[in-house]
């Protein structure tokens, strides 16, 4: 669910990912900062911001989203059935 939300056109617009160009590293950095806050619920550390900004510039926004949602930190915080937010739980597929 989280991956679908942050990959949506609306989220990309709000995070500034739709304004990223090869010449504007600041737009990449700001989009990565937004992802940290919205996906992991925290501000980025310097090394993470630097590494994920580099990944965004070389491999694109989707690669950063995949890296964050697939991270050990995300799994620890939310697991397979949680989503970022205030104690919001996604119950999973129903039978």
JSON list of C-alpha atoms in Angstrom, two decimals:
[
{"chain": "A", "resi": 1, "resn": "UNK", "atom": "CA", "xyz": [0.00, 0.00, 0.00]},
{"chain": "A", "resi": 2, "resn": "UNK", "atom": "CA", "xyz": [2.75, 2.45, 0.96]},
{"chain": "A", "resi": 3, "resn": "UNK", "atom": "CA", "xyz": [4.64, 1.75, -2.27]},
{"chain": "A", "resi": 4, "resn": "UNK", "atom": "CA", "xyz": [1.53, 2.47, -4.35]},
{"chain": "A", "resi": 5, "resn": "UNK", "atom": "CA", "xyz": [0.88, 5.74, -2.54]},
{"chain": "A", "resi": 6, "resn": "UNK", "atom": "CA", "xyz": [4.39, 7.14, -2.87]},
{"chain": "A", "resi": 7, "resn": "UNK", "atom": "CA", "xyz": [4.58, 6.04, -6.50]},
{"chain": "A", "resi": 8, "resn": "UNK", "atom": "CA", "xyz": [1.33, 7.84, -7.35]},
{"chain": "A", "resi": 9, "resn": "UNK", "atom": "CA", "xyz": [1.31, 10.96, -9.53]},
{"chain": "A", "resi": 10, "resn": "UNK", "atom": "CA", "xyz": [-0.27, 12.97, -6.71]},
{"chain": "A", "resi": 11, "resn": "UNK", "atom": "CA", "xyz": [2.45, 12.05, -4.22]},
{"chain": "A", "resi": 12, "resn": "UNK", "atom": "CA", "xyz": [5.18, 12.76, -6.76]},
{"chain": "A", "resi": 13, "resn": "UNK", "atom": "CA", "xyz": [3.71, 16.21, -7.32]},
{"chain": "A", "resi": 14, "resn": "UNK", "atom": "CA", "xyz": [3.45, 16.95, -3.58]},
{"chain": "A", "resi": 15, "resn": "UNK", "atom": "CA", "xyz": [6.97, 15.66, -2.86]},
{"chain": "A", "resi": 16, "resn": "UNK", "atom": "CA", "xyz": [8.47, 17.61, -5.75]},
{"chain": "A", "resi": 17, "resn": "UNK", "atom": "CA", "xyz": [9.54, 14.48, -7.61]},
{"chain": "A", "resi": 18, "resn": "UNK", "atom": "CA", "xyz": [7.80, 15.74, -10.72]},
{"chain": "A", "resi": 19, "resn": "UNK", "atom": "CA", "xyz": [10.24, 18.70, -10.79]},
{"chain": "A", "resi": 20, "resn": "UNK", "atom": "CA", "xyz": [13.43, 16.62, -10.72]},
{"chain": "A", "resi": 21, "resn": "UNK", "atom": "CA", "xyz": [15.83, 17.26, -13.55]},
{"chain": "A", "resi": 22, "resn": "UNK", "atom": "CA", "xyz": [19.41, 16.14, -14.05]},
{"chain": "A", "resi": 23, "resn": "UNK", "atom": "CA", "xyz": [20.61, 19.68, -13.40]},
{"chain": "A", "resi": 24, "resn": "UNK", "atom": "CA", "xyz": [18.62, 20.22, -10.18]},
{"chain": "A", "resi": 25, "resn": "UNK", "atom": "CA", "xyz": [20.09, 18.04, -7.44]},
{"chain": "A", "resi": 26, "resn": "UNK", "atom": "CA", "xyz": [18.20, 20.14, -4.87]},
{"chain": "A", "resi": 27, "resn": "UNK", "atom": "CA", "xyz": [14.87, 18.84, -6.20]},
{"chain": "A", "resi": 28, "resn": "UNK", "atom": "CA", "xyz": [16.13, 15.25, -5.83]},
{"chain": "A", "resi": 29, "resn": "UNK", "atom": "CA", "xyz": [17.34, 15.95, -2.31]},
{"chain": "A", "resi": 30, "resn": "UNK", "atom": "CA", "xyz": [14.02, 17.54, -1.31]},
{"chain": "A", "resi": 31, "resn": "UNK", "atom": "CA", "xyz": [12.05, 14.62, -2.74]},
{"chain": "A", "resi": 32, "resn": "UNK", "atom": "CA", "xyz": [14.23, 12.14, -0.82]},
{"chain": "A", "resi": 33, "resn": "UNK", "atom": "CA", "xyz": [13.73, 14.20, 2.38]},
{"chain": "A", "resi": 34, "resn": "UNK", "atom": "CA", "xyz": [9.96, 14.00, 1.87]},
{"chain": "A", "resi": 35, "resn": "UNK", "atom": "CA", "xyz": [10.15, 10.25, 1.39]},
{"chain": "A", "resi": 36, "resn": "UNK", "atom": "CA", "xyz": [12.09, 9.85, 4.62]},
{"chain": "A", "resi": 37, "resn": "UNK", "atom": "CA", "xyz": [9.45, 11.78, 6.55]},
{"chain": "A", "resi": 38, "resn": "UNK", "atom": "CA", "xyz": [6.47, 10.08, 4.94]},
{"chain": "A", "resi": 39, "resn": "UNK", "atom": "CA", "xyz": [7.77, 6.53, 4.56]},
{"chain": "A", "resi": 40, "resn": "UNK", "atom": "CA", "xyz": [10.03, 6.13, 7.59]},
{"chain": "A", "resi": 41, "resn": "UNK", "atom": "CA", "xyz": [8.54, 8.86, 9.79]},
{"chain": "A", "resi": 42, "resn": "UNK", "atom": "CA", "xyz": [11.83, 10.64, 10.44]},
{"chain": "A", "resi": 43, "resn": "UNK", "atom": "CA", "xyz": [14.29, 13.12, 9.02]},
{"chain": "A", "resi": 44, "resn": "UNK", "atom": "CA", "xyz": [17.12, 11.60, 7.00]},
{"chain": "A", "resi": 45, "resn": "UNK", "atom": "CA", "xyz": [20.59, 11.10, 8.38]},
{"chain": "A", "resi": 46, "resn": "UNK", "atom": "CA", "xyz": [23.35, 12.71, 6.32]},
{"chain": "A", "resi": 47, "resn": "UNK", "atom": "CA", "xyz": [24.67, 9.45, 4.84]},
{"chain": "A", "resi": 48, "resn": "UNK", "atom": "CA", "xyz": [21.20, 8.19, 3.92]},
{"chain": "A", "resi": 49, "resn": "UNK", "atom": "CA", "xyz": [20.24, 11.48, 2.31]},
{"chain": "A", "resi": 50, "resn": "UNK", "atom": "CA", "xyz": [23.45, 11.53, 0.31]},
{"chain": "A", "resi": 51, "resn": "UNK", "atom": "CA", "xyz": [23.17, 7.89, -0.81]},
{"chain": "A", "resi": 52, "resn": "UNK", "atom": "CA", "xyz": [19.49, 7.99, -1.72]},
{"chain": "A", "resi": 53, "resn": "UNK", "atom": "CA", "xyz": [19.87, 11.32, -3.53]},
{"chain": "A", "resi": 54, "resn": "UNK", "atom": "CA", "xyz": [22.62, 9.70, -5.61]},
{"chain": "A", "resi": 55, "resn": "UNK", "atom": "CA", "xyz": [20.34, 6.73, -6.33]},
{"chain": "A", "resi": 56, "resn": "UNK", "atom": "CA", "xyz": [17.51, 9.10, -7.31]},
{"chain": "A", "resi": 57, "resn": "UNK", "atom": "CA", "xyz": [19.75, 10.96, -9.75]},
{"chain": "A", "resi": 58, "resn": "UNK", "atom": "CA", "xyz": [21.16, 7.80, -11.34]},
{"chain": "A", "resi": 59, "resn": "UNK", "atom": "CA", "xyz": [18.28, 5.29, -11.12]},
{"chain": "A", "resi": 60, "resn": "UNK", "atom": "CA", "xyz": [15.16, 7.38, -10.55]},
{"chain": "A", "resi": 61, "resn": "UNK", "atom": "CA", "xyz": [12.55, 8.02, -7.87]},
{"chain": "A", "resi": 62, "resn": "UNK", "atom": "CA", "xyz": [11.10, 4.49, -8.07]},
{"chain": "A", "resi": 63, "resn": "UNK", "atom": "CA", "xyz": [14.44, 3.02, -7.04]},
{"chain": "A", "resi": 64, "resn": "UNK", "atom": "CA", "xyz": [14.48, 5.16, -3.91]},
{"chain": "A", "resi": 65, "resn": "UNK", "atom": "CA", "xyz": [10.91, 4.16, -3.05]},
{"chain": "A", "resi": 66, "resn": "UNK", "atom": "CA", "xyz": [11.76, 0.48, -3.51]},
{"chain": "A", "resi": 67, "resn": "UNK", "atom": "CA", "xyz": [14.88, 0.85, -1.37]},
{"chain": "A", "resi": 68, "resn": "UNK", "atom": "CA", "xyz": [12.98, 2.54, 1.49]},
{"chain": "A", "resi": 69, "resn": "UNK", "atom": "CA", "xyz": [9.91, 0.30, 1.50]},
{"chain": "A", "resi": 70, "resn": "UNK", "atom": "CA", "xyz": [12.14, -2.77, 1.23]},
{"chain": "A", "resi": 71, "resn": "UNK", "atom": "CA", "xyz": [14.48, -1.65, 4.01]},
{"chain": "A", "resi": 72, "resn": "UNK", "atom": "CA", "xyz": [15.02, -3.44, 7.30]},
{"chain": "A", "resi": 73, "resn": "UNK", "atom": "CA", "xyz": [13.95, -0.25, 9.09]},
{"chain": "A", "resi": 74, "resn": "UNK", "atom": "CA", "xyz": [10.60, -0.14, 7.25]},
{"chain": "A", "resi": 75, "resn": "UNK", "atom": "CA", "xyz": [10.00, -3.83, 8.00]},
{"chain": "A", "resi": 76, "resn": "UNK", "atom": "CA", "xyz": [10.83, -3.32, 11.67]},
{"chain": "A", "resi": 77, "resn": "UNK", "atom": "CA", "xyz": [8.53, -0.32, 11.95]},
{"chain": "A", "resi": 78, "resn": "UNK", "atom": "CA", "xyz": [5.57, -1.50, 9.87]},
{"chain": "A", "resi": 79, "resn": "UNK", "atom": "CA", "xyz": [6.06, -5.11, 8.79]},
{"chain": "A", "resi": 80, "resn": "UNK", "atom": "CA", "xyz": [3.96, -6.46, 5.95]},
{"chain": "A", "resi": 81, "resn": "UNK", "atom": "CA", "xyz": [0.63, -5.20, 7.26]},
{"chain": "A", "resi": 82, "resn": "UNK", "atom": "CA", "xyz": [1.42, -1.73, 8.58]},
{"chain": "A", "resi": 83, "resn": "UNK", "atom": "CA", "xyz": [1.59, 1.59, 6.82]},
{"chain": "A", "resi": 84, "resn": "UNK", "atom": "CA", "xyz": [3.25, 4.84, 7.84]},
{"chain": "A", "resi": 85, "resn": "UNK", "atom": "CA", "xyz": [1.06, 7.09, 9.91]},
{"chain": "A", "resi": 86, "resn": "UNK", "atom": "CA", "xyz": [-0.24, 7.27, 13.42]},
{"chain": "A", "resi": 87, "resn": "UNK", "atom": "CA", "xyz": [-0.74, 3.68, 14.45]},
{"chain": "A", "resi": 88, "resn": "UNK", "atom": "CA", "xyz": [-2.49, 2.88, 11.19]},
{"chain": "A", "resi": 89, "resn": "UNK", "atom": "CA", "xyz": [-2.67, -0.82, 10.38]},
{"chain": "A", "resi": 90, "resn": "UNK", "atom": "CA", "xyz": [-3.61, -2.34, 7.08]},
{"chain": "A", "resi": 91, "resn": "UNK", "atom": "CA", "xyz": [-5.35, -5.62, 7.70]},
{"chain": "A", "resi": 92, "resn": "UNK", "atom": "CA", "xyz": [-4.19, -7.30, 4.53]},
{"chain": "A", "resi": 93, "resn": "UNK", "atom": "CA", "xyz": [-6.21, -9.09, 1.91]},
{"chain": "A", "resi": 94, "resn": "UNK", "atom": "CA", "xyz": [-9.49, -10.64, 2.95]},
{"chain": "A", "resi": 95, "resn": "UNK", "atom": "CA", "xyz": [-10.49, -14.08, 1.86]}
]
